[in-house]
Amino acid sequence: SSNSSLSSSSSSLSSSSSSSSSSSSSSSSSSSSSSSSSSSSSSSSSSSSSSSSSSSSSSCGPTAHAAGRTRDYVGASKNVANLVGFSARIATRAARLPCEPHATFLAFSTTWVGVVKNTGTRKWAQMGYTYDRVSGVAAVTFQRYTEVMAGPTRATDYRITFFPGPAPAASGAHVYKGEVVQPAVSSSSSSSSGAAATGTWNFYYDGVLLDSWSHVGWANDVADRVDYNTEVLDAKSQVPGTNANRCLFDQCQYKVRGGNFVNAGLVDGNLRSTNPTEHTFNYINGTSFEIWDL
């Protein structure tokens, strides 16, 4: 049942491609505003913490995102050609959804790393963890997940898989890594048997293979942007972390076709928050940054 929520989320994640892209394409403007959010985060977090993203009021209900957005994002994005892999260690922090524990409207807070192909047919692959509430159910579920979009048709080109687990330890940090294995670039689009060649996305959790999926849509394609993000549905959903206990992304890396995993080389301008009154960030170095809820 959680599938319906993150499936919505994964439109999210397609929208992650689109909305996060908007983040990427507008990163110069958003990063300047969100940068100011970062620099003023200490003062704003103390003043904003009392108006945390969650409320238990009996009148509490869904809150629309501003400026026509359907999601909000905080994190880092970087345009890189020929991407075939991603990796990051992400701290697991608590995140409340709006109006817990009584509300039953759809909401989620999803923290992930992945790559997106924005040119031509939009495609993506990502993995991470999510706090997820489906419509009509008050319970919030914590899950890890993997997700791939391999073409234009959701019915045949899309897959999301959940891995339920107990509530995470607040101090836990785990490495999320994905890599697509493709036929040799010089090979034809068919295998020796005549069947269409496929690309296989392998997803690793702390170095152990968690999931794999093969699809012809990733046989030869490459991505052009890497993302290290939290994404929320409902403007009052929290992102993980507080000012006192921030959510750290570190060991951020990516891989391009024909190469090895390399450090992401992030700069402050790669970071942004689409809703800096609710969540913010702190740049640390080329492979590390923090996010938290205000």
mmCIF file of C-alpha atoms in Angstrom:
data_model
loop_
_atom_site.group_PDB
_atom_site.id
_atom_site.type_symbol
_atom_site.label_atom_id
_atom_site.label_comp_id
_atom_site.label_asym_id
_atom_site.label_seq_id
_atom_site.Cartn_x
_atom_site.Cartn_y
_atom_site.Cartn_z
ATOM 1 C CA SER A 1 0.000 0.000 0.000
ATOM 2 C CA SER A 2 2.924 2.310 0.594
ATOM 3 C CA ASN A 3 3.636 1.891 -3.066
ATOM 4 C CA SER A 4 0.791 4.204 -3.950
ATOM 5 C CA SER A 5 2.323 6.962 -1.926
ATOM 6 C CA LEU A 6 5.824 6.775 -3.219
ATOM 7 C CA SER A 7 4.492 5.969 -6.638
ATOM 8 C CA SER A 8 3.015 9.352 -6.281
ATOM 9 C CA SER A 9 6.371 10.121 -4.895
ATOM 10 C CA SER A 10 7.944 8.748 -7.870
ATOM 11 C CA SER A 11 6.052 10.941 -10.084
ATOM 12 C CA SER A 12 7.762 12.921 -7.477
ATOM 13 C CA LEU A 13 10.851 11.414 -8.539
ATOM 14 C CA SER A 14 10.034 12.039 -12.109
ATOM 15 C CA SER A 15 9.110 15.400 -10.859
ATOM 16 C CA SER A 16 12.226 15.016 -8.913
ATOM 17 C CA SER A 17 13.625 15.020 -12.279
ATOM 18 C CA SER A 18 11.475 17.919 -13.228
ATOM 19 C CA SER A 19 11.106 19.808 -9.995
ATOM 20 C CA SER A 20 14.558 19.036 -8.791
ATOM 21 C CA SER A 21 15.614 19.956 -12.240
ATOM 22 C CA SER A 22 13.899 23.193 -11.759
ATOM 23 C CA SER A 23 16.104 23.312 -8.768
ATOM 24 C CA SER A 24 19.058 22.531 -10.929
ATOM 25 C CA SER A 25 18.151 24.840 -13.772
ATOM 26 C CA SER A 26 17.397 27.629 -11.369
ATOM 27 C CA SER A 27 20.201 26.762 -9.026
ATOM 28 C CA SER A 28 21.911 30.080 -9.460
ATOM 29 C CA SER A 29 18.881 31.995 -8.309
ATOM 30 C CA SER A 30 17.700 29.461 -5.760
ATOM 31 C CA SER A 31 21.151 28.897 -4.403
ATOM 32 C CA SER A 32 21.584 32.594 -3.746
ATOM 33 C CA SER A 33 18.322 32.722 -1.821
ATOM 34 C CA SER A 34 18.939 29.386 -0.155
ATOM 35 C CA SER A 35 22.518 30.336 0.556
ATOM 36 C CA SER A 36 21.219 33.243 2.523
ATOM 37 C CA SER A 37 18.939 30.727 4.206
ATOM 38 C CA SER A 38 22.050 28.740 5.070
ATOM 39 C CA SER A 39 23.934 31.696 6.453
ATOM 40 C CA SER A 40 21.000 32.745 8.586
ATOM 41 C CA SER A 41 20.086 29.217 9.586
ATOM 42 C CA SER A 42 21.210 29.468 13.186
ATOM 43 C CA SER A 43 18.990 32.383 14.004
ATOM 44 C CA SER A 44 16.113 31.172 11.875
ATOM 45 C CA SER A 45 16.224 27.676 13.307
ATOM 46 C CA SER A 46 15.817 28.908 16.831
ATOM 47 C CA SER A 47 12.948 31.167 15.887
ATOM 48 C CA SER A 48 11.349 28.626 13.580
ATOM 49 C CA SER A 49 11.654 25.510 15.685
ATOM 50 C CA SER A 50 8.532 26.399 17.570
ATOM 51 C CA SER A 51 6.670 26.406 14.262
ATOM 52 C CA SER A 52 8.006 22.997 13.281
ATOM 53 C CA SER A 53 6.683 21.381 10.148
ATOM 54 C CA SER A 54 4.420 19.040 12.105
ATOM 55 C CA SER A 55 1.263 19.920 13.998
ATOM 56 C CA SER A 56 -1.227 17.934 16.007
ATOM 57 C CA SER A 57 -4.036 20.472 15.864
ATOM 58 C CA SER A 58 -7.414 18.949 15.194
ATOM 59 C CA SER A 59 -7.867 21.498 12.390
ATOM 60 C CA CYS A 60 -4.603 20.481 10.766
ATOM 61 C CA GLY A 61 -4.781 19.645 7.068
ATOM 62 C CA PRO A 62 -2.731 19.533 3.859
ATOM 63 C CA THR A 63 -0.557 22.535 3.013
ATOM 64 C CA ALA A 64 0.130 23.296 -0.654
ATOM 65 C CA HIS A 65 3.637 24.051 -1.896
ATOM 66 C CA ALA A 66 4.343 27.625 -2.953
ATOM 67 C CA ALA A 67 4.793 29.015 -6.453
ATOM 68 C CA GLY A 68 3.026 26.169 -8.196
ATOM 69 C CA ARG A 69 5.481 23.519 -6.997
ATOM 70 C CA THR A 70 4.205 20.004 -6.276
ATOM 71 C CA ARG A 71 7.240 19.074 -4.135
ATOM 72 C CA ASP A 72 9.944 20.832 -2.141
ATOM 73 C CA TYR A 73 13.616 19.897 -2.166
ATOM 74 C CA VAL A 74 16.710 20.548 -0.107
ATOM 75 C CA GLY A 75 20.108 19.171 -1.061
ATOM 76 C CA ALA A 76 22.647 19.287 -3.869
ATOM 77 C CA SER A 77 22.523 18.783 -7.638
ATOM 78 C CA LYS A 78 25.373 18.821 -10.133
ATOM 79 C CA ASN A 79 25.315 18.538 -13.930
ATOM 80 C CA VAL A 80 27.805 15.920 -15.134
ATOM 81 C CA ALA A 81 27.926 14.242 -18.561
ATOM 82 C CA ASN A 82 27.891 10.447 -19.097
ATOM 83 C CA LEU A 83 26.800 9.419 -15.604
ATOM 84 C CA VAL A 84 26.346 5.707 -14.859
ATOM 85 C CA GLY A 85 26.612 5.604 -11.067
ATOM 86 C CA PHE A 86 26.057 7.432 -7.779
ATOM 87 C CA SER A 87 26.985 6.980 -4.134
ATOM 88 C CA ALA A 88 26.641 8.771 -0.782
ATOM 89 C CA ARG A 89 26.603 8.027 2.903
ATOM 90 C CA ILE A 90 23.481 9.527 4.450
ATOM 91 C CA ALA A 91 22.688 9.913 8.134
ATOM 92 C CA THR A 92 19.298 8.569 9.174
ATOM 93 C CA ARG A 93 17.388 11.204 11.106
ATOM 94 C CA ALA A 94 13.767 11.385 12.227
ATOM 95 C CA ALA A 95 11.275 13.363 10.125
ATOM 96 C CA ARG A 96 7.646 13.913 11.096
ATOM 97 C CA LEU A 97 4.863 14.232 8.578
ATOM 98 C CA PRO A 98 2.257 16.966 9.033
ATOM 99 C CA CYS A 99 -0.467 16.474 11.624
ATOM 100 C CA GLU A 100 0.876 13.221 13.053
ATOM 101 C CA PRO A 101 -0.445 11.014 14.534
ATOM 102 C CA HIS A 102 -4.068 11.623 13.545
ATOM 103 C CA ALA A 103 -4.009 12.820 9.930
ATOM 104 C CA THR A 104 -4.711 10.454 7.042
ATOM 105 C CA PHE A 105 -3.836 12.629 4.028
ATOM 106 C CA LEU A 106 -0.986 11.708 1.682
ATOM 107 C CA ALA A 107 2.472 12.966 2.668
ATOM 108 C CA PHE A 108 6.079 11.822 2.581
ATOM 109 C CA SER A 109 9.641 12.855 3.324
ATOM 110 C CA THR A 110 12.089 10.999 1.086
ATOM 111 C CA THR A 111 15.888 11.244 1.310
ATOM 112 C CA TRP A 112 17.872 9.866 -1.600
ATOM 113 C CA VAL A 113 20.824 9.903 -3.970
ATOM 114 C CA GLY A 114 20.485 9.266 -7.701
ATOM 115 C CA VAL A 115 21.070 10.309 -11.278
ATOM 116 C CA VAL A 116 18.723 11.818 -13.863
ATOM 117 C CA LYS A 117 18.792 11.927 -17.661
ATOM 118 C CA ASN A 118 17.163 15.216 -18.632
ATOM 119 C CA THR A 119 17.894 15.233 -22.368
ATOM 120 C CA GLY A 120 15.476 13.407 -24.666
ATOM 121 C CA THR A 121 13.313 10.893 -22.825
ATOM 122 C CA ARG A 122 13.574 11.605 -19.105
ATOM 123 C CA LYS A 123 14.979 8.699 -17.110
ATOM 124 C CA TRP A 124 16.380 8.262 -13.623
ATOM 125 C CA ALA A 125 17.653 5.839 -11.010
ATOM 126 C CA GLN A 126 17.846 6.454 -7.278
ATOM 127 C CA MET A 127 17.744 4.917 -3.825
ATOM 128 C CA GLY A 128 17.333 6.094 -0.253
ATOM 129 C CA TYR A 129 14.903 6.063 2.649
ATOM 130 C CA THR A 130 11.412 7.446 3.090
ATOM 131 C CA TYR A 131 8.876 8.314 5.762
ATOM 132 C CA ASP A 132 5.637 7.611 3.968
ATOM 133 C CA ARG A 133 1.913 7.996 4.759
ATOM 134 C CA VAL A 134 -0.649 6.769 2.260
ATOM 135 C CA SER A 135 -4.016 8.410 1.771
ATOM 136 C CA GLY A 136 -6.632 7.179 4.234
ATOM 137 C CA VAL A 137 -4.151 5.692 6.711
ATOM 138 C CA ALA A 138 -2.727 7.461 9.765
ATOM 139 C CA ALA A 139 0.305 5.203 10.198
ATOM 140 C CA VAL A 140 3.683 6.451 8.958
ATOM 141 C CA THR A 141 6.027 3.829 7.526
ATOM 142 C CA PHE A 142 9.822 4.025 7.388
ATOM 143 C CA GLN A 143 11.280 2.172 4.386
ATOM 144 C CA ARG A 144 14.316 1.987 2.175
ATOM 145 C CA TYR A 145 13.630 1.899 -1.548
ATOM 146 C CA THR A 146 15.129 1.655 -5.030
ATOM 147 C CA GLU A 147 13.585 3.229 -8.110
ATOM 148 C CA VAL A 148 14.269 3.231 -11.857
ATOM 149 C CA MET A 149 12.578 4.976 -14.769
ATOM 150 C CA ALA A 150 13.867 3.567 -18.043
ATOM 151 C CA GLY A 151 11.584 5.083 -20.683
ATOM 152 C CA PRO A 152 8.461 7.120 -21.385
ATOM 153 C CA THR A 153 5.830 4.572 -20.308
ATOM 154 C CA ARG A 154 5.297 4.027 -16.600
ATOM 155 C CA ALA A 155 3.491 0.707 -17.078
ATOM 156 C CA THR A 156 6.495 -0.948 -18.761
ATOM 157 C CA ASP A 157 9.501 1.259 -18.041
ATOM 158 C CA TYR A 158 9.169 2.017 -14.342
ATOM 159 C CA ARG A 159 9.938 0.061 -11.163
ATOM 160 C CA ILE A 160 10.010 0.953 -7.483
ATOM 161 C CA THR A 161 10.808 -1.557 -4.745
ATOM 162 C CA PHE A 162 10.446 -1.059 -0.993
ATOM 163 C CA PHE A 163 12.418 -2.698 1.775
ATOM 164 C CA PRO A 164 10.499 -2.280 5.043
ATOM 165 C CA GLY A 165 12.390 -2.206 8.261
ATOM 166 C CA PRO A 166 12.204 -1.098 11.887
ATOM 167 C CA ALA A 167 12.451 2.588 12.747
ATOM 168 C CA PRO A 168 16.083 3.555 12.170
ATOM 169 C CA ALA A 169 18.469 4.502 14.944
ATOM 170 C CA ALA A 170 18.713 8.275 15.052
ATOM 171 C CA SER A 171 22.491 8.125 14.799
ATOM 172 C CA GLY A 172 22.710 5.586 11.964
ATOM 173 C CA ALA A 173 24.497 6.460 8.700
ATOM 174 C CA HIS A 174 24.458 4.181 5.663
ATOM 175 C CA VAL A 175 26.013 4.133 2.200
ATOM 176 C CA TYR A 176 23.585 4.109 -0.733
ATOM 177 C CA LYS A 177 25.183 3.245 -4.065
ATOM 178 C CA GLY A 178 23.822 2.500 -7.542
ATOM 179 C CA GLU A 179 25.556 1.614 -10.788
ATOM 180 C CA VAL A 180 24.270 0.560 -14.191
ATOM 181 C CA VAL A 181 26.104 -2.273 -15.965
ATOM 182 C CA GLN A 182 25.819 -1.870 -19.731
ATOM 183 C CA PRO A 183 26.867 -3.805 -22.825
ATOM 184 C CA ALA A 184 30.109 -2.652 -24.417
ATOM 185 C CA VAL A 185 29.564 0.764 -25.956
ATOM 186 C CA SER A 186 30.724 -0.543 -29.314
ATOM 187 C CA SER A 187 28.269 -3.440 -29.303
ATOM 188 C CA SER A 188 25.048 -3.392 -31.254
ATOM 189 C CA SER A 189 21.716 -2.911 -29.542
ATOM 190 C CA SER A 190 21.110 -6.668 -29.695
ATOM 191 C CA SER A 191 22.816 -9.468 -27.865
ATOM 192 C CA SER A 192 24.368 -12.453 -29.637
ATOM 193 C CA SER A 193 21.111 -14.331 -29.088
ATOM 194 C CA GLY A 194 19.186 -11.675 -30.985
ATOM 195 C CA ALA A 195 17.395 -10.401 -27.876
ATOM 196 C CA ALA A 196 17.577 -6.709 -27.072
ATOM 197 C CA ALA A 197 20.536 -5.904 -24.850
ATOM 198 C CA THR A 198 19.734 -4.499 -21.435
ATOM 199 C CA GLY A 199 21.346 -2.301 -18.842
ATOM 200 C CA THR A 200 21.205 -3.560 -15.258
ATOM 201 C CA TRP A 201 20.971 -1.201 -12.306
ATOM 202 C CA ASN A 202 22.582 -2.706 -9.216
ATOM 203 C CA PHE A 203 21.822 -1.044 -5.865
ATOM 204 C CA TYR A 204 24.032 -1.519 -2.809
ATOM 205 C CA TYR A 205 23.303 -0.762 0.849
ATOM 206 C CA ASP A 206 26.464 -0.527 2.970
ATOM 207 C CA GLY A 207 28.328 -2.413 0.264
ATOM 208 C CA VAL A 208 25.886 -5.332 0.049
ATOM 209 C CA LEU A 209 23.762 -5.855 -3.065
ATOM 210 C CA LEU A 210 20.192 -4.924 -2.156
ATOM 211 C CA ASP A 211 18.389 -4.940 -5.508
ATOM 212 C CA SER A 212 18.894 -5.237 -9.284
ATOM 213 C CA TRP A 213 16.744 -4.466 -12.294
ATOM 214 C CA SER A 214 17.459 -4.831 -16.015
ATOM 215 C CA HIS A 215 15.802 -2.884 -18.809
ATOM 216 C CA VAL A 216 16.618 -2.164 -22.437
ATOM 217 C CA GLY A 217 16.094 1.547 -21.745
ATOM 218 C CA TRP A 218 19.384 1.718 -19.839
ATOM 219 C CA ALA A 219 21.381 -0.464 -22.249
ATOM 220 C CA ASN A 220 23.217 2.524 -23.732
ATOM 221 C CA ASP A 221 21.839 5.691 -22.156
ATOM 222 C CA VAL A 222 23.693 7.815 -19.624
ATOM 223 C CA ALA A 223 22.463 10.403 -17.135
ATOM 224 C CA ASP A 224 23.462 14.064 -17.034
ATOM 225 C CA ARG A 225 22.780 15.144 -13.422
ATOM 226 C CA VAL A 226 23.556 13.679 -10.013
ATOM 227 C CA ASP A 227 21.317 14.533 -7.029
ATOM 228 C CA TYR A 228 21.775 14.246 -3.263
ATOM 229 C CA ASN A 229 18.362 15.271 -1.940
ATOM 230 C CA THR A 230 15.504 15.237 0.475
ATOM 231 C CA GLU A 231 12.123 15.666 -1.200
ATOM 232 C CA VAL A 232 8.836 16.302 0.588
ATOM 233 C CA LEU A 233 5.183 16.118 -0.378
ATOM 234 C CA ASP A 234 3.071 18.631 1.603
ATOM 235 C CA ALA A 235 4.836 21.863 2.467
ATOM 236 C CA LYS A 236 4.703 21.039 6.184
ATOM 237 C CA SER A 237 6.416 17.667 5.930
ATOM 238 C CA GLN A 238 9.723 17.748 7.764
ATOM 239 C CA VAL A 239 13.081 16.961 6.247
ATOM 240 C CA PRO A 240 15.325 14.803 8.460
ATOM 241 C CA GLY A 241 17.416 16.516 11.089
ATOM 242 C CA THR A 242 17.261 19.487 13.423
ATOM 243 C CA ASN A 243 19.744 22.297 13.995
ATOM 244 C CA ALA A 244 21.062 20.362 16.990
ATOM 245 C CA ASN A 245 21.169 17.014 15.163
ATOM 246 C CA ARG A 246 21.615 17.640 11.448
ATOM 247 C CA CYS A 247 21.300 15.126 8.619
ATOM 248 C CA LEU A 248 24.741 14.695 7.078
ATOM 249 C CA PHE A 249 25.371 13.672 3.481
ATOM 250 C CA ASP A 250 29.034 12.733 3.049
ATOM 251 C CA GLN A 251 31.267 10.571 0.856
ATOM 252 C CA CYS A 252 29.276 11.962 -2.103
ATOM 253 C CA GLN A 253 30.547 10.428 -5.336
ATOM 254 C CA TYR A 254 29.518 9.651 -8.898
ATOM 255 C CA LYS A 255 30.759 7.512 -11.783
ATOM 256 C CA VAL A 256 30.916 8.323 -15.498
ATOM 257 C CA ARG A 257 30.991 5.763 -18.278
ATOM 258 C CA GLY A 258 34.450 4.233 -18.639
ATOM 259 C CA GLY A 259 35.653 5.625 -15.318
ATOM 260 C CA ASN A 260 35.725 4.853 -11.627
ATOM 261 C CA PHE A 261 33.784 6.437 -8.774
ATOM 262 C CA VAL A 262 35.174 9.888 -8.013
ATOM 263 C CA ASN A 263 34.438 12.531 -5.406
ATOM 264 C CA ALA A 264 31.466 14.706 -6.331
ATOM 265 C CA GLY A 265 33.371 17.994 -6.218
ATOM 266 C CA LEU A 266 30.367 19.914 -4.907
ATOM 267 C CA VAL A 267 30.510 23.676 -4.453
ATOM 268 C CA ASP A 268 28.223 25.846 -2.351
ATOM 269 C CA GLY A 269 26.302 26.852 -5.479
ATOM 270 C CA ASN A 270 25.226 23.241 -6.037
ATOM 271 C CA LEU A 271 23.102 23.361 -2.865
ATOM 272 C CA ARG A 272 19.610 24.808 -2.596
ATOM 273 C CA SER A 273 16.404 24.751 -0.619
ATOM 274 C CA THR A 274 13.181 25.416 -2.501
ATOM 275 C CA ASN A 275 11.476 26.379 0.781
ATOM 276 C CA PRO A 276 14.125 28.057 2.979
ATOM 277 C CA THR A 277 11.603 29.081 5.626
ATOM 278 C CA GLU A 278 10.990 25.371 6.367
ATOM 279 C CA HIS A 279 14.350 23.657 5.745
ATOM 280 C CA THR A 280 17.927 24.676 5.117
ATOM 281 C CA PHE A 281 21.496 23.431 4.540
ATOM 282 C CA ASN A 282 25.141 23.959 5.362
ATOM 283 C CA TYR A 283 27.916 23.368 2.819
ATOM 284 C CA ILE A 284 30.972 21.617 4.302
ATOM 285 C CA ASN A 285 33.241 20.587 1.408
ATOM 286 C CA GLY A 286 33.229 18.923 -2.015
ATOM 287 C CA THR A 287 31.787 15.657 -0.704
ATOM 288 C CA SER A 288 29.776 16.736 2.356
ATOM 289 C CA PHE A 289 26.895 18.937 3.455
ATOM 290 C CA GLU A 290 24.158 19.009 6.080
ATOM 291 C CA ILE A 291 20.411 19.581 5.917
ATOM 292 C CA TRP A 292 17.825 20.100 8.638
ATOM 293 C CA ASP A 293 14.293 21.175 9.346
ATOM 294 C CA LEU A 294 13.515 24.608 10.786
#
